[in-house]
Every structure is written in structure tokens, then in C-alpha cells.
Amino acid sequence: TRPAFFVPPHSSLRGFFRMEGWLIGVIVGCSVLALCLVLVGVFIVIRCKRSPPETYGPPPSNIVKSYGPPPGLLGCDSVTPPVMDSTEIRERSKYIDSLMEASDWASFGEFVSRGVPCVFRAAAKEFSSTLSLERAASLHDLNRLCGNMNIKISKMKQGCLSEPPFEETTMTVSDFIKRHSKPTPTGLYLQQRPLDEAALQEFGSFIGALTEPDVLHENGFQTARCTYFVGKGGTHTSLHFDRNHKLFGETKNDFSVDNVFMQVSGKKVWRLFQPWRHDELEPRGASCKTGASHVSKVGIGEFLSFGKEEHRDGYFSSVHSHNSALSTGFRSALHNCLAVTLAPGDCLYIPRWWWHQTSAITDTVGINWWFGPSPNQQTETSKKFLKKRSVR
């Protein structure tokens, strides 16, 4: 018999080789893990080089609370805020869940630079010192100055809906005003007619709308087009965003433009939708043959309840996001839309790419200004501001 403590030589060799195999496995595993980490690091570096760093995160809390710019943001007292591209505006809008209100235009340039919509209450007179609200609201003066001029008038669907395919008819300004003065819906809408066109130019000059508004000029912007609206109560526009229409010489039809709308008389409900919901709102797109690529495929009657009731002072309208026929994304957009009612003297800034839909509570008159940066304001200071913004 062998002693209990006896261990054959070959047994220790087997243990050694077992231990060596275990060590080799550990070494190989660590090497593979290290190689994976290196590859991940290389991928991240390459991706960062291909894509510029995020330049617009959530707005600082002081912007949301007080609406004012953080100290020293612009770097100087006067500089034209650079215009954000569509990607920046889309990302920025994810953090805007309420509509801001202001009583003056002090932070207008900051709202534009950040793509933040805002209501300026009773601020029409400060927007343009030459514009007379009383004259602009007077259809009597419009008829006196331009009554014999022919003008294109939009024809409404079902008597009150402005949606594709859009139709127009030509009539004299006098004929339109006569029909507009009737108490019942006429199915006609003097819609965004340029005040510098031949038919309305004399009236545009009379009301002082052809002079560059003070607020735009002081902030380094220029008017691309100033247009006039006259509509009956109960008129509803389709859900859309504002196209550039080559106002600044752009060749792309889907390029958007900033907008200031002034409520001259009457009351109108505006519903705004954030640009990041662009796909959820189902745009018709470039393939649309009716020239309405900027309009939603969803008809007004599919998401809006509207009408006239005896106890109401004017027409009513409300979104109904419960319609099961609508997509989940569209219903979510309806539920979270930003709504505001404009009264005479109120102004609304609608940033480019922001979708909107309007419903007139009463007969209304309005003026809007599509605008952009003045060419002579694209200075080195603006470029420095762009650079500063990218590293915030």
C-alpha cells in the first residue's frame, strides 16, 4: 500500500496545466474586453467628428420663468440674433410646453433667436409707430380708397373652411365688402393679400402699413411681405406652417419664415403646435399636387368641433383629440397644442416651422408681417454670437 500523502508526479503536472488554461482564459477574456472598449471609443470619436456638438439644449430656467435673456448672452447691446435652422428649432421646441406672454417688445429679438412663440398683449401701437389701428379696421376707408379695384378672394369649403384644394375668385373690393357686411356666412375670405399690391397699395399707405415696423427695424429684421386679412366669424383655417414662398429668394418651397400677426379687430383663436411634432401632424409634403405641401393631410372637420350656439357671443371651436380615426401621434399633438385668443391690439409671434390653425370667434381684421434678418446685419458680431452659442 502507498502512503496517504503520496502524490504521483504526473498529478501535479495535470494541476499545473489546468491552472495555466484558466489563466489563459482570463487573459484572453480581458484582451477581448479591452479590444471592445477601444472599438467603442473609436466609434464615439468618429461620430462626434461627423456630427457637430449639440448647440441647443433645454432653455435655461430663467428664460422660461422670466422670459428675459441671461446676462451677457448676446455679448453686446445690439446684434441681430442669428436665425436657427430647422433642426435647431425642432429640438428647441421640445422644451416649450406653454405660450409666453409679454406686455412690451423688449425681448422680441431674444424670442426670435430662440424660436419661442410669444403673445404681446395690447402692444400693436408700439410695434409700428406709423400704423393706425383705427384706419386699418375701417372697411369704409378700404371701400373708399380701393372699392373699384379687382382683388382675389378665397372661397371657403362648406362656407367656412379654408383648406386644400384652395380656390379663389376675383371681384371688386366693393363687392366683397357688401357681401362681407351680411350677418350670415358668405363663404368668402380676403386672405393674406399683400398691402403693397396694386389693389390695396393706396389703402396700405393710408393706414401706415408700408413703412418698416419699428420693432423689426430696431432688431435688425426686414419685412418680406405685409398682408391683410378680412374674414367672417366662424372662419377656420387649415393646420399648416408658413412657407417662405421665395420671399427671400430661396428656391426650396418648403423653407419656412418667421411671422408676426396683429389682431386689428374682432377675436380669433390661434392653436400652435411644436415643430418637433412635424411628422405627427401629417404634412402633405412635396408630392402634393394641390400646391399645399405645408398643410396637414388631416381635414379641419376631423379634429375640430365648431359652430354657433344661441348662448355664445360669437362662434365657438374646440379640438377633439378623442377621435379614434386619428393617429396616436396626431391626437397627442392636439392634446398638447398651445392655444390663445387674440383681441384687438394683440400681436402674436409665430416662429418659422411652427404649425398653427386659426378659428375666428367674430368678424375679424388682421395684418401680418413675414420677416427675416436684414442682409446688412449679418456682421462679425453675429458670427461671434453663433460661435459662443455652439459652446454653451
Short mmCIF file of C-alpha atoms in Angstrom, two decimals:
data_model
loop_
_atom_site.label_atom_id
_atom_site.label_comp_id
_atom_site.label_asym_id
_atom_site.label_seq_id
_atom_site.Cartn_x
_atom_site.Cartn_y
_atom_site.Cartn_z
CA THR A 1 0.00 0.00 0.00
CA ARG A 2 1.01 3.56 -0.71
CA PRO A 3 1.18 6.21 1.97
CA ALA A 4 -1.78 8.64 2.05
CA PHE A 5 0.50 11.57 1.44
CA PHE A 6 1.98 10.11 -1.72
CA VAL A 7 1.12 12.11 -4.88
CA PRO A 8 2.24 10.84 -8.26
CA PRO A 9 4.39 13.26 -10.24
CA HIS A 10 2.02 13.33 -13.20
CA SER A 11 -0.88 14.55 -10.92
CA SER A 12 0.90 17.81 -10.11
CA LEU A 13 1.55 18.33 -13.80
CA ARG A 14 -2.17 17.98 -14.58
CA GLY A 15 -2.98 20.63 -11.94
CA PHE A 16 -0.39 22.93 -13.39
CA PHE A 17 -1.81 22.65 -16.87
CA ARG A 18 -5.34 23.15 -15.54
CA MET A 19 -4.21 26.34 -13.79
CA GLU A 20 -2.41 27.53 -16.92
CA GLY A 21 -5.54 27.01 -19.03
CA TRP A 22 -7.58 29.04 -16.54
CA LEU A 23 -5.06 31.86 -16.66
CA ILE A 24 -5.00 31.80 -20.44
CA GLY A 25 -8.82 32.06 -20.48
CA VAL A 26 -8.75 35.05 -18.16
CA ILE A 27 -6.06 36.76 -20.23
CA VAL A 28 -7.92 36.13 -23.49
CA GLY A 29 -11.22 37.39 -21.99
CA CYS A 30 -9.62 40.58 -20.70
CA SER A 31 -7.98 41.16 -24.07
CA VAL A 32 -11.28 40.81 -25.90
CA LEU A 33 -12.98 43.18 -23.43
CA ALA A 34 -10.21 45.75 -23.84
CA LEU A 35 -10.45 45.50 -27.63
CA CYS A 36 -14.22 46.08 -27.48
CA LEU A 37 -13.75 49.15 -25.30
CA VAL A 38 -11.17 50.52 -27.75
CA LEU A 39 -13.53 49.97 -30.70
CA VAL A 40 -16.39 51.69 -28.86
CA GLY A 41 -14.13 54.65 -28.11
CA VAL A 42 -13.05 54.91 -31.75
CA PHE A 43 -16.70 54.79 -32.88
CA ILE A 44 -17.65 57.60 -30.48
CA VAL A 45 -14.75 59.78 -31.63
CA ILE A 46 -15.63 59.28 -35.31
CA ARG A 47 -19.33 60.02 -34.68
CA CYS A 48 -18.50 63.21 -32.78
CA LYS A 49 -16.32 64.40 -35.63
CA ARG A 50 -19.04 63.74 -38.20
CA SER A 51 -21.86 65.36 -36.21
CA PRO A 52 -21.41 68.83 -34.71
CA PRO A 53 -21.98 69.06 -30.96
CA GLU A 54 -25.49 69.82 -29.78
CA THR A 55 -25.88 73.59 -29.79
CA TYR A 56 -29.31 73.91 -28.25
CA GLY A 57 -30.24 72.04 -25.11
CA PRO A 58 -33.18 72.82 -22.84
CA PRO A 59 -33.68 76.56 -22.36
CA PRO A 60 -32.21 77.85 -19.10
CA SER A 61 -34.79 78.01 -16.32
CA ASN A 62 -34.55 81.79 -16.11
CA ILE A 63 -35.66 82.04 -19.76
CA VAL A 64 -38.78 80.01 -19.03
CA LYS A 65 -39.64 81.85 -15.82
CA SER A 66 -38.82 85.47 -16.59
CA TYR A 67 -38.70 85.44 -20.41
CA GLY A 68 -35.54 87.58 -20.27
CA PRO A 69 -32.14 86.69 -21.77
CA PRO A 70 -29.40 85.54 -19.37
CA PRO A 71 -26.86 88.30 -18.65
CA GLY A 72 -24.25 88.73 -21.33
CA LEU A 73 -25.76 86.21 -23.74
CA LEU A 74 -25.54 88.47 -26.76
CA GLY A 75 -22.17 89.86 -25.81
CA CYS A 76 -23.19 93.39 -26.76
CA ASP A 77 -26.18 95.70 -26.60
CA SER A 78 -27.29 95.42 -30.23
CA VAL A 79 -26.80 92.47 -32.53
CA THR A 80 -29.06 90.69 -34.95
CA PRO A 81 -29.88 87.27 -33.46
CA PRO A 82 -28.84 84.56 -35.93
CA VAL A 83 -31.68 82.53 -37.40
CA MET A 84 -31.79 78.91 -36.27
CA ASP A 85 -32.04 76.16 -38.84
CA SER A 86 -34.94 73.71 -38.88
CA THR A 87 -33.08 71.07 -36.83
CA GLU A 88 -32.29 73.52 -34.03
CA ILE A 89 -35.86 74.83 -33.98
CA ARG A 90 -37.27 71.31 -33.87
CA GLU A 91 -35.02 70.29 -30.95
CA ARG A 92 -35.61 73.56 -29.11
CA SER A 93 -39.39 73.23 -29.34
CA LYS A 94 -39.33 70.01 -27.29
CA TYR A 95 -38.91 72.16 -24.19
CA ILE A 96 -41.70 74.64 -24.95
CA ASP A 97 -44.96 73.49 -23.39
CA SER A 98 -46.70 76.81 -22.75
CA LEU A 99 -47.26 80.05 -24.62
CA MET A 100 -45.44 83.04 -23.18
CA GLU A 101 -46.99 86.48 -22.84
CA ALA A 102 -45.33 89.89 -22.70
CA SER A 103 -46.57 93.46 -22.44
CA ASP A 104 -43.72 95.06 -24.41
CA TRP A 105 -41.25 94.22 -27.17
CA ALA A 106 -38.04 94.45 -25.13
CA SER A 107 -37.17 90.75 -25.54
CA PHE A 108 -38.54 90.28 -29.05
CA GLY A 109 -35.09 89.70 -30.58
CA GLU A 110 -34.38 87.06 -27.98
CA PHE A 111 -37.65 85.24 -28.69
CA VAL A 112 -36.78 85.19 -32.40
CA SER A 113 -33.23 83.97 -31.80
CA ARG A 114 -34.56 81.10 -29.69
CA GLY A 115 -37.60 80.31 -31.84
CA VAL A 116 -40.01 80.85 -28.93
CA PRO A 117 -43.60 81.96 -29.75
CA CYS A 118 -44.99 84.80 -27.67
CA VAL A 119 -48.17 86.89 -27.30
CA PHE A 120 -47.67 90.64 -26.95
CA ARG A 121 -50.81 91.95 -25.28
CA ALA A 122 -52.14 95.38 -26.31
CA ALA A 123 -48.76 96.11 -27.92
CA ALA A 124 -49.79 96.88 -31.51
CA LYS A 125 -49.08 100.61 -31.32
CA GLU A 126 -45.55 100.02 -30.04
CA PHE A 127 -44.87 97.54 -32.83
CA SER A 128 -45.27 100.19 -35.53
CA SER A 129 -45.47 103.91 -34.77
CA THR A 130 -46.84 104.68 -38.25
CA LEU A 131 -49.66 102.13 -38.27
CA SER A 132 -53.17 103.30 -37.37
CA LEU A 133 -55.35 100.50 -35.93
CA GLU A 134 -58.48 102.61 -36.38
CA ARG A 135 -57.81 103.12 -40.07
CA ALA A 136 -56.76 99.51 -40.61
CA ALA A 137 -60.06 98.32 -39.10
CA SER A 138 -62.18 100.64 -41.27
CA LEU A 139 -63.76 98.77 -44.16
CA HIS A 140 -65.41 102.09 -45.06
CA ASP A 141 -61.98 103.57 -45.81
CA LEU A 142 -60.97 100.40 -47.63
CA ASN A 143 -64.05 100.73 -49.86
CA ARG A 144 -63.49 104.48 -50.35
CA LEU A 145 -59.88 104.07 -51.48
CA CYS A 146 -59.92 100.72 -53.28
CA GLY A 147 -63.59 99.91 -53.96
CA ASN A 148 -63.22 99.73 -57.75
CA MET A 149 -60.08 97.58 -57.69
CA ASN A 150 -60.27 93.90 -58.57
CA ILE A 151 -58.88 91.55 -55.96
CA LYS A 152 -58.56 87.80 -55.43
CA ILE A 153 -60.79 86.41 -52.70
CA SER A 154 -60.51 82.91 -51.17
CA LYS A 155 -63.56 80.66 -51.40
CA MET A 156 -64.27 78.60 -48.29
CA LYS A 157 -65.23 74.93 -48.20
CA GLN A 158 -68.64 74.35 -46.56
CA GLY A 159 -68.91 78.12 -46.25
CA CYS A 160 -66.28 78.48 -43.52
CA LEU A 161 -63.28 76.16 -44.02
CA SER A 162 -60.06 77.25 -45.70
CA GLU A 163 -58.41 74.00 -46.77
CA PRO A 164 -56.97 72.37 -49.94
CA PRO A 165 -57.61 72.38 -52.77
CA PHE A 166 -57.67 76.15 -52.34
CA GLU A 167 -59.96 78.12 -54.64
CA GLU A 168 -60.09 81.82 -55.44
CA THR A 169 -62.47 84.14 -57.23
CA THR A 170 -61.92 87.67 -58.50
CA MET A 171 -64.25 90.53 -57.61
CA THR A 172 -64.06 94.20 -56.78
CA VAL A 173 -63.22 95.26 -53.25
CA SER A 174 -66.61 96.98 -53.08
CA ASP A 175 -68.49 93.77 -53.96
CA PHE A 176 -66.56 91.82 -51.34
CA ILE A 177 -67.33 94.37 -48.61
CA LYS A 178 -71.03 94.34 -49.49
CA ARG A 179 -71.17 90.57 -49.15
CA HIS A 180 -68.98 90.60 -46.04
CA SER A 181 -71.36 93.04 -44.31
CA LYS A 182 -74.19 90.48 -44.35
CA PRO A 183 -74.82 88.81 -40.97
CA THR A 184 -74.69 85.28 -42.37
CA PRO A 185 -71.53 83.44 -43.52
CA THR A 186 -70.58 84.37 -47.06
CA GLY A 187 -68.02 81.69 -47.85
CA LEU A 188 -65.53 84.42 -48.80
CA TYR A 189 -62.26 85.35 -47.11
CA LEU A 190 -59.92 88.19 -48.01
CA GLN A 191 -56.90 86.15 -47.05
CA GLN A 192 -53.28 87.34 -46.80
CA ARG A 193 -53.48 89.83 -49.66
CA PRO A 194 -50.26 91.90 -49.90
CA LEU A 195 -50.81 95.52 -48.90
CA ASP A 196 -48.27 96.66 -51.46
CA GLU A 197 -50.07 95.06 -54.41
CA ALA A 198 -51.89 97.37 -56.83
CA ALA A 199 -55.38 96.62 -55.47
CA LEU A 200 -54.52 97.56 -51.86
CA GLN A 201 -51.48 99.78 -52.13
CA GLU A 202 -53.32 103.05 -51.58
CA PHE A 203 -55.04 101.62 -48.51
CA GLY A 204 -51.75 100.19 -47.24
CA SER A 205 -50.15 103.60 -47.48
CA PHE A 206 -53.19 105.25 -45.86
CA ILE A 207 -53.04 103.02 -42.75
CA GLY A 208 -49.24 103.30 -42.48
CA ALA A 209 -48.50 99.61 -43.06
CA LEU A 210 -45.95 100.09 -45.86
CA THR A 211 -43.33 101.56 -43.52
CA GLU A 212 -40.96 99.11 -41.80
CA PRO A 213 -42.31 98.45 -38.27
CA ASP A 214 -40.12 99.94 -35.54
CA VAL A 215 -39.67 96.65 -33.68
CA LEU A 216 -38.43 94.79 -36.77
CA HIS A 217 -36.10 97.60 -37.80
CA GLU A 218 -34.62 98.06 -34.33
CA ASN A 219 -33.88 94.34 -34.02
CA GLY A 220 -32.17 94.11 -37.41
CA PHE A 221 -35.01 92.45 -39.32
CA GLN A 222 -36.75 93.35 -42.56
CA THR A 223 -40.29 92.72 -43.78
CA ALA A 224 -40.56 90.19 -46.56
CA ARG A 225 -44.28 90.74 -47.07
CA CYS A 226 -47.09 92.51 -45.21
CA THR A 227 -50.56 91.09 -45.85
CA TYR A 228 -54.17 91.92 -44.94
CA PHE A 229 -57.00 89.66 -43.72
CA VAL A 230 -60.76 90.27 -43.55
CA GLY A 231 -62.97 87.32 -42.57
CA LYS A 232 -66.34 86.40 -41.13
CA GLY A 233 -66.86 84.92 -37.70
CA GLY A 234 -66.70 81.13 -37.86
CA THR A 235 -63.92 81.06 -40.47
CA HIS A 236 -61.38 78.29 -39.84
CA THR A 237 -58.01 77.87 -41.50
CA SER A 238 -56.32 74.53 -42.10
CA LEU A 239 -53.48 73.25 -39.95
CA HIS A 240 -50.24 74.41 -41.60
CA PHE A 241 -46.87 76.10 -41.20
CA ASP A 242 -45.82 79.26 -43.06
CA ARG A 243 -43.83 78.69 -46.23
CA ASN A 244 -41.25 81.13 -47.49
CA HIS A 245 -42.83 81.35 -50.97
CA LYS A 246 -39.39 82.51 -52.20
CA LEU A 247 -39.79 85.74 -50.22
CA PHE A 248 -36.05 85.83 -49.62
CA GLY A 249 -35.03 84.36 -52.95
CA GLU A 250 -34.94 80.78 -51.68
CA THR A 251 -35.55 78.09 -54.25
CA LYS A 252 -36.91 75.48 -51.85
CA ASN A 253 -40.66 75.68 -51.45
CA ASP A 254 -40.60 74.08 -48.02
CA PHE A 255 -38.41 76.76 -46.43
CA SER A 256 -40.29 78.43 -43.61
CA VAL A 257 -40.41 82.06 -42.43
CA ASP A 258 -40.98 84.00 -39.19
CA ASN A 259 -44.32 85.74 -38.72
CA VAL A 260 -45.88 88.48 -36.58
CA PHE A 261 -49.69 88.62 -36.69
CA MET A 262 -51.60 91.65 -35.40
CA GLN A 263 -55.27 91.41 -34.43
CA VAL A 264 -56.77 94.67 -35.70
CA SER A 265 -60.42 93.98 -34.83
CA GLY A 266 -62.53 91.07 -33.64
CA LYS A 267 -61.34 87.95 -31.80
CA LYS A 268 -59.52 84.93 -33.15
CA VAL A 269 -58.32 81.68 -31.56
CA TRP A 270 -54.82 80.50 -32.51
CA ARG A 271 -53.59 76.96 -31.91
CA LEU A 272 -49.84 76.39 -32.17
CA PHE A 273 -48.02 73.06 -32.49
CA GLN A 274 -44.32 72.49 -31.83
CA PRO A 275 -42.09 71.78 -34.86
CA TRP A 276 -40.80 68.55 -33.33
CA ARG A 277 -44.29 67.15 -33.94
CA HIS A 278 -43.91 67.84 -37.68
CA ASP A 279 -44.30 64.19 -38.74
CA GLU A 280 -47.15 63.56 -36.29
CA LEU A 281 -49.13 66.38 -37.93
CA GLU A 282 -49.02 64.53 -41.26
CA PRO A 283 -47.86 67.17 -43.78
CA ARG A 284 -48.89 66.60 -47.36
CA GLY A 285 -45.28 67.01 -48.47
CA ALA A 286 -43.60 67.80 -51.76
CA SER A 287 -45.65 65.19 -53.63
CA CYS A 288 -48.84 67.16 -53.02
CA LYS A 289 -50.31 68.23 -56.38
CA THR A 290 -52.53 70.98 -54.97
CA GLY A 291 -49.65 73.28 -54.03
CA ALA A 292 -50.29 72.72 -50.33
CA SER A 293 -47.23 70.79 -49.19
CA HIS A 294 -47.19 72.86 -45.97
CA VAL A 295 -50.73 71.80 -44.96
CA SER A 296 -51.74 68.76 -42.90
CA LYS A 297 -53.47 65.85 -44.62
CA VAL A 298 -55.99 65.83 -41.76
CA GLY A 299 -59.07 67.90 -42.60
CA ILE A 300 -60.33 70.61 -40.25
CA GLY A 301 -63.57 68.76 -39.55
CA GLU A 302 -61.67 65.65 -38.44
CA PHE A 303 -60.08 67.30 -35.41
CA LEU A 304 -62.15 70.43 -34.76
CA SER A 305 -65.66 70.88 -33.39
CA PHE A 306 -67.16 74.23 -34.35
CA GLY A 307 -70.45 76.03 -34.77
CA LYS A 308 -72.79 78.69 -33.42
CA GLU A 309 -74.91 78.49 -30.30
CA GLU A 310 -77.54 80.87 -29.00
CA HIS A 311 -75.90 81.49 -25.64
CA ARG A 312 -72.48 82.25 -27.11
CA ASP A 313 -71.20 85.68 -28.05
CA GLY A 314 -69.74 84.58 -31.37
CA TYR A 315 -68.67 81.28 -32.88
CA PHE A 316 -67.02 78.52 -30.88
CA SER A 317 -64.45 75.88 -31.76
CA SER A 318 -62.59 73.20 -29.84
CA VAL A 319 -60.26 70.32 -30.68
CA HIS A 320 -61.46 66.78 -30.08
CA SER A 321 -58.42 64.58 -29.61
CA HIS A 322 -60.56 61.53 -28.82
CA ASN A 323 -61.34 60.79 -32.48
CA SER A 324 -60.16 57.19 -32.88
CA ALA A 325 -59.79 57.69 -36.63
CA LEU A 326 -56.82 59.98 -35.97
CA SER A 327 -53.34 58.59 -35.44
CA THR A 328 -51.97 58.35 -31.90
CA GLY A 329 -49.33 60.98 -32.69
CA PHE A 330 -51.86 63.44 -34.09
CA ARG A 331 -54.14 63.01 -31.07
CA SER A 332 -51.18 63.64 -28.78
CA ALA A 333 -50.30 66.81 -30.71
CA LEU A 334 -53.90 68.05 -30.38
CA HIS A 335 -53.94 67.37 -26.68
CA ASN A 336 -50.73 69.37 -26.16
CA CYS A 337 -51.31 72.27 -28.56
CA LEU A 338 -50.75 75.82 -27.32
CA ALA A 339 -53.95 77.85 -27.66
CA VAL A 340 -54.53 81.57 -27.25
CA THR A 341 -57.31 84.06 -28.09
CA LEU A 342 -56.22 87.35 -29.63
CA ALA A 343 -58.19 90.54 -29.01
CA PRO A 344 -57.86 93.88 -30.84
CA GLY A 345 -54.36 95.31 -30.35
CA ASP A 346 -52.76 91.95 -29.51
CA CYS A 347 -49.85 90.58 -31.53
CA LEU A 348 -48.56 87.02 -31.85
CA TYR A 349 -45.07 85.99 -32.89
CA ILE A 350 -45.09 82.63 -34.71
CA PRO A 351 -41.55 81.28 -35.26
CA ARG A 352 -40.67 79.58 -38.51
CA TRP A 353 -41.67 75.90 -38.75
CA TRP A 354 -44.31 76.25 -36.03
CA TRP A 355 -47.60 74.72 -37.16
CA HIS A 356 -50.78 76.67 -36.47
CA GLN A 357 -54.52 76.74 -37.06
CA THR A 358 -56.94 79.63 -36.52
CA SER A 359 -60.67 80.00 -35.80
CA ALA A 360 -62.46 83.36 -35.89
CA ILE A 361 -64.85 83.92 -32.99
CA THR A 362 -66.25 87.12 -34.55
CA ASP A 363 -65.78 89.05 -37.79
CA THR A 364 -62.09 89.89 -37.87
CA VAL A 365 -59.49 92.12 -39.50
CA GLY A 366 -55.80 91.32 -39.18
CA ILE A 367 -52.37 92.17 -40.58
CA ASN A 368 -49.29 90.01 -40.63
CA TRP A 369 -45.60 90.59 -41.35
CA TRP A 370 -43.39 87.79 -42.65
CA PHE A 371 -39.83 88.81 -41.89
CA GLY A 372 -36.18 87.78 -41.76
CA PRO A 373 -32.74 89.20 -40.95
CA SER A 374 -31.63 92.31 -42.84
CA PRO A 375 -28.75 91.45 -45.20
CA ASN A 376 -26.63 94.31 -43.88
CA GLN A 377 -26.99 93.00 -40.32
CA GLN A 378 -25.07 89.77 -40.88
CA THR A 379 -21.95 91.10 -39.17
CA GLU A 380 -18.89 89.61 -37.49
CA THR A 381 -20.68 90.17 -34.19
CA SER A 382 -23.44 87.80 -35.29
CA LYS A 383 -20.85 85.21 -36.28
CA LYS A 384 -19.19 85.52 -32.87
CA PHE A 385 -22.59 85.04 -31.25
CA LEU A 386 -23.10 81.87 -33.27
CA LYS A 387 -19.72 80.59 -32.11
CA LYS A 388 -20.49 81.44 -28.48
CA ARG A 389 -23.85 79.73 -28.72
CA SER A 390 -22.28 76.50 -30.01
CA VAL A 391 -20.12 76.09 -26.92
CA ARG A 392 -22.77 76.90 -24.30
#
